[in-house]
């Protein structure tokens, strides 16, 4: 997961992955899309390949790259875990509900009786 996260940390590598989302592309086509040198793009592609985010196939003199999403599974699972509601949140929510309920009961017990309640008491007495 760390290798994948490090590979995704660079904006050029993220843009390469976006390029490869819809179609395969040769190394030359990828390099032509960026204002950095071809060797720099080649290094970016190597990092992505070593992280398992892209796969390359030799097509004649060119290498064709395609996106590999399987490498993201562990990172996606980690992010889902972070977004998940922890058991403590449910417990704290229940505690908050109970605190409000008890507070409402105490206020009702110490509040002066309403006019309707006074009238009802007189009628029953």
PDB file of C-alpha atoms in Angstrom:
ATOM      1  CA  UNK A   1       0.000   0.000   0.000  1.00  0.00           C
ATOM      2  CA  UNK A   2       2.865   2.410   0.767  1.00  0.00           C
ATOM      3  CA  UNK A   3       4.343   1.981  -2.715  1.00  0.00           C
ATOM      4  CA  UNK A   4       0.967   2.724  -4.299  1.00  0.00           C
ATOM      5  CA  UNK A   5       0.438   5.786  -2.086  1.00  0.00           C
ATOM      6  CA  UNK A   6       3.910   7.099  -2.942  1.00  0.00           C
ATOM      7  CA  UNK A   7       3.252   6.548  -6.641  1.00  0.00           C
ATOM      8  CA  UNK A   8      -0.012   8.482  -6.379  1.00  0.00           C
ATOM      9  CA  UNK A   9       1.660  11.349  -4.513  1.00  0.00           C
ATOM     10  CA  UNK A  10       3.060  12.911  -7.691  1.00  0.00           C
ATOM     11  CA  UNK A  11       0.672  15.019  -9.815  1.00  0.00           C
ATOM     12  CA  UNK A  12       2.274  13.940 -13.108  1.00  0.00           C
ATOM     13  CA  UNK A  13       1.807  10.277 -12.223  1.00  0.00           C
ATOM     14  CA  UNK A  14      -1.821  10.912 -11.276  1.00  0.00           C
ATOM     15  CA  UNK A  15      -2.363  12.620 -14.633  1.00  0.00           C
ATOM     16  CA  UNK A  16      -0.756   9.667 -16.431  1.00  0.00           C
ATOM     17  CA  UNK A  17      -3.234   7.371 -14.680  1.00  0.00           C
ATOM     18  CA  UNK A  18      -6.097   9.631 -15.786  1.00  0.00           C
ATOM     19  CA  UNK A  19      -4.828   9.420 -19.357  1.00  0.00           C
ATOM     20  CA  UNK A  20      -4.757   5.640 -19.188  1.00  0.00           C
ATOM     21  CA  UNK A  21      -8.221   5.376 -17.618  1.00  0.00           C
ATOM     22  CA  UNK A  22     -10.009   5.409 -20.976  1.00  0.00           C
ATOM     23  CA  UNK A  23      -7.403   4.021 -23.366  1.00  0.00           C
ATOM     24  CA  UNK A  24      -3.962   2.515 -23.672  1.00  0.00           C
ATOM     25  CA  UNK A  25      -1.126   4.796 -24.736  1.00  0.00           C
ATOM     26  CA  UNK A  26       2.447   4.445 -25.859  1.00  0.00           C
ATOM     27  CA  UNK A  27       5.296   5.842 -23.833  1.00  0.00           C
ATOM     28  CA  UNK A  28       5.901   8.407 -26.577  1.00  0.00           C
ATOM     29  CA  UNK A  29       2.287   9.602 -26.513  1.00  0.00           C
ATOM     30  CA  UNK A  30       2.390   9.883 -22.737  1.00  0.00           C
ATOM     31  CA  UNK A  31       5.690  11.783 -22.828  1.00  0.00           C
ATOM     32  CA  UNK A  32       4.300  14.170 -25.449  1.00  0.00           C
ATOM     33  CA  UNK A  33       1.491  15.195 -23.124  1.00  0.00           C
ATOM     34  CA  UNK A  34       3.793  16.624 -20.439  1.00  0.00           C
ATOM     35  CA  UNK A  35       6.234  19.540 -20.342  1.00  0.00           C
ATOM     36  CA  UNK A  36       8.955  17.378 -18.764  1.00  0.00           C
ATOM     37  CA  UNK A  37      11.688  15.413 -20.502  1.00  0.00           C
ATOM     38  CA  UNK A  38      11.111  11.930 -21.914  1.00  0.00           C
ATOM     39  CA  UNK A  39      13.523  10.402 -19.377  1.00  0.00           C
ATOM     40  CA  UNK A  40      11.506  12.034 -16.567  1.00  0.00           C
ATOM     41  CA  UNK A  41       8.262  10.546 -17.935  1.00  0.00           C
ATOM     42  CA  UNK A  42      10.047   7.215 -18.280  1.00  0.00           C
ATOM     43  CA  UNK A  43      10.943   7.357 -14.571  1.00  0.00           C
ATOM     44  CA  UNK A  44       7.340   8.181 -13.708  1.00  0.00           C
ATOM     45  CA  UNK A  45       6.163   5.200 -15.754  1.00  0.00           C
ATOM     46  CA  UNK A  46       8.695   2.974 -14.007  1.00  0.00           C
ATOM     47  CA  UNK A  47       7.390   4.057 -10.577  1.00  0.00           C
ATOM     48  CA  UNK A  48       3.814   3.376 -11.690  1.00  0.00           C
ATOM     49  CA  UNK A  49       4.806  -0.005 -13.136  1.00  0.00           C
ATOM     50  CA  UNK A  50       6.664  -1.032  -9.951  1.00  0.00           C
ATOM     51  CA  UNK A  51       3.632  -0.016  -7.876  1.00  0.00           C
ATOM     52  CA  UNK A  52       1.471  -2.228 -10.089  1.00  0.00           C
ATOM     53  CA  UNK A  53      -0.660   0.681 -11.292  1.00  0.00           C
ATOM     54  CA  UNK A  54       0.227   0.276 -14.966  1.00  0.00           C
ATOM     55  CA  UNK A  55       1.235  -2.626 -17.152  1.00  0.00           C
ATOM     56  CA  UNK A  56       3.297  -2.332 -20.293  1.00  0.00           C
ATOM     57  CA  UNK A  57       3.315  -4.488 -23.399  1.00  0.00           C
ATOM     58  CA  UNK A  58       5.985  -4.350 -26.064  1.00  0.00           C
ATOM     59  CA  UNK A  59       4.359  -3.480 -29.425  1.00  0.00           C
ATOM     60  CA  UNK A  60       7.133  -3.437 -32.028  1.00  0.00           C
ATOM     61  CA  UNK A  61       9.468  -0.620 -31.087  1.00  0.00           C
ATOM     62  CA  UNK A  62       6.989   0.971 -28.682  1.00  0.00           C
ATOM     63  CA  UNK A  63       5.778   0.101 -25.223  1.00  0.00           C
ATOM     64  CA  UNK A  64       2.067   0.413 -24.745  1.00  0.00           C
ATOM     65  CA  UNK A  65       0.807   1.184 -21.234  1.00  0.00           C
ATOM     66  CA  UNK A  66      -2.564   0.414 -19.689  1.00  0.00           C
ATOM     67  CA  UNK A  67      -4.084   1.095 -16.308  1.00  0.00           C
ATOM     68  CA  UNK A  68      -4.172  -1.685 -13.692  1.00  0.00           C
ATOM     69  CA  UNK A  69      -6.703  -1.014 -10.936  1.00  0.00           C
ATOM     70  CA  UNK A  70      -5.985  -4.126  -8.870  1.00  0.00           C
ATOM     71  CA  UNK A  71      -3.090  -2.414  -7.111  1.00  0.00           C
ATOM     72  CA  UNK A  72      -5.525   0.102  -5.611  1.00  0.00           C
ATOM     73  CA  UNK A  73      -7.537  -2.520  -3.701  1.00  0.00           C
ATOM     74  CA  UNK A  74      -5.523  -2.372  -0.480  1.00  0.00           C
ATOM     75  CA  UNK A  75      -5.479   1.435  -0.463  1.00  0.00           C
ATOM     76  CA  UNK A  76      -9.227   1.573  -1.183  1.00  0.00           C
ATOM     77  CA  UNK A  77      -9.893  -0.844   1.699  1.00  0.00           C
ATOM     78  CA  UNK A  78      -7.833   1.350   4.028  1.00  0.00           C
ATOM     79  CA  UNK A  79      -9.737   4.471   2.970  1.00  0.00           C
ATOM     80  CA  UNK A  80     -13.097   2.710   3.439  1.00  0.00           C
ATOM     81  CA  UNK A  81     -11.963   1.747   6.940  1.00  0.00           C
ATOM     82  CA  UNK A  82     -11.151   5.379   7.729  1.00  0.00           C
ATOM     83  CA  UNK A  83     -14.547   6.547   6.473  1.00  0.00           C
ATOM     84  CA  UNK A  84     -16.485   3.869   8.336  1.00  0.00           C
ATOM     85  CA  UNK A  85     -18.313   4.837  11.488  1.00  0.00           C
ATOM     86  CA  UNK A  86     -16.507   3.423  14.459  1.00  0.00           C
ATOM     87  CA  UNK A  87     -18.386   1.563  17.208  1.00  0.00           C
ATOM     88  CA  UNK A  88     -17.502   4.436  19.520  1.00  0.00           C
ATOM     89  CA  UNK A  89     -19.467   6.907  17.407  1.00  0.00           C
ATOM     90  CA  UNK A  90     -22.623   4.840  17.841  1.00  0.00           C
ATOM     91  CA  UNK A  91     -22.024   4.635  21.585  1.00  0.00           C
ATOM     92  CA  UNK A  92     -21.408   8.364  21.884  1.00  0.00           C
ATOM     93  CA  UNK A  93     -24.570   9.061  19.870  1.00  0.00           C
ATOM     94  CA  UNK A  94     -26.560   6.834  22.221  1.00  0.00           C
ATOM     95  CA  UNK A  95     -25.020   8.583  25.238  1.00  0.00           C
ATOM     96  CA  UNK A  96     -25.891  11.993  23.788  1.00  0.00           C
ATOM     97  CA  UNK A  97     -29.497  10.875  23.274  1.00  0.00           C
ATOM     98  CA  UNK A  98     -29.693   9.644  26.850  1.00  0.00           C
ATOM     99  CA  UNK A  99     -28.213  12.884  28.229  1.00  0.00           C
ATOM    100  CA  UNK A 100     -30.825  14.914  26.327  1.00  0.00           C
ATOM    101  CA  UNK A 101     -33.641  12.607  27.511  1.00  0.00           C
ATOM    102  CA  UNK A 102     -32.611  12.853  31.177  1.00  0.00           C
ATOM    103  CA  UNK A 103     -32.180  16.617  30.892  1.00  0.00           C
ATOM    104  CA  UNK A 104     -35.657  16.979  29.404  1.00  0.00           C
ATOM    105  CA  UNK A 105     -37.131  14.873  32.217  1.00  0.00           C
ATOM    106  CA  UNK A 106     -35.412  17.022  34.851  1.00  0.00           C
ATOM    107  CA  UNK A 107     -36.636  20.223  33.253  1.00  0.00           C
ATOM    108  CA  UNK A 108     -40.157  18.863  33.119  1.00  0.00           C
ATOM    109  CA  UNK A 109     -39.984  17.819  36.796  1.00  0.00           C
ATOM    110  CA  UNK A 110     -38.783  21.244  37.999  1.00  0.00           C
ATOM    111  CA  UNK A 111     -40.894  23.408  35.660  1.00  0.00           C
ATOM    112  CA  UNK A 112     -43.939  25.115  37.166  1.00  0.00           C
ATOM    113  CA  UNK A 113     -47.194  23.433  36.190  1.00  0.00           C
ATOM    114  CA  UNK A 114     -48.894  24.727  33.076  1.00  0.00           C
ATOM    115  CA  UNK A 115     -52.342  26.425  33.199  1.00  0.00           C
ATOM    116  CA  UNK A 116     -53.979  23.319  31.785  1.00  0.00           C
ATOM    117  CA  UNK A 117     -52.360  21.169  34.442  1.00  0.00           C
ATOM    118  CA  UNK A 118     -53.472  23.536  37.253  1.00  0.00           C
ATOM    119  CA  UNK A 119     -56.995  23.556  35.836  1.00  0.00           C
ATOM    120  CA  UNK A 120     -57.036  19.740  35.587  1.00  0.00           C
ATOM    121  CA  UNK A 121     -55.826  19.395  39.207  1.00  0.00           C
ATOM    122  CA  UNK A 122     -58.618  21.690  40.436  1.00  0.00           C
ATOM    123  CA  UNK A 123     -61.226  19.705  38.504  1.00  0.00           C
ATOM    124  CA  UNK A 124     -60.085  16.387  39.950  1.00  0.00           C
ATOM    125  CA  UNK A 125     -59.857  17.708  43.510  1.00  0.00           C
TER     126      UNK A 125
END
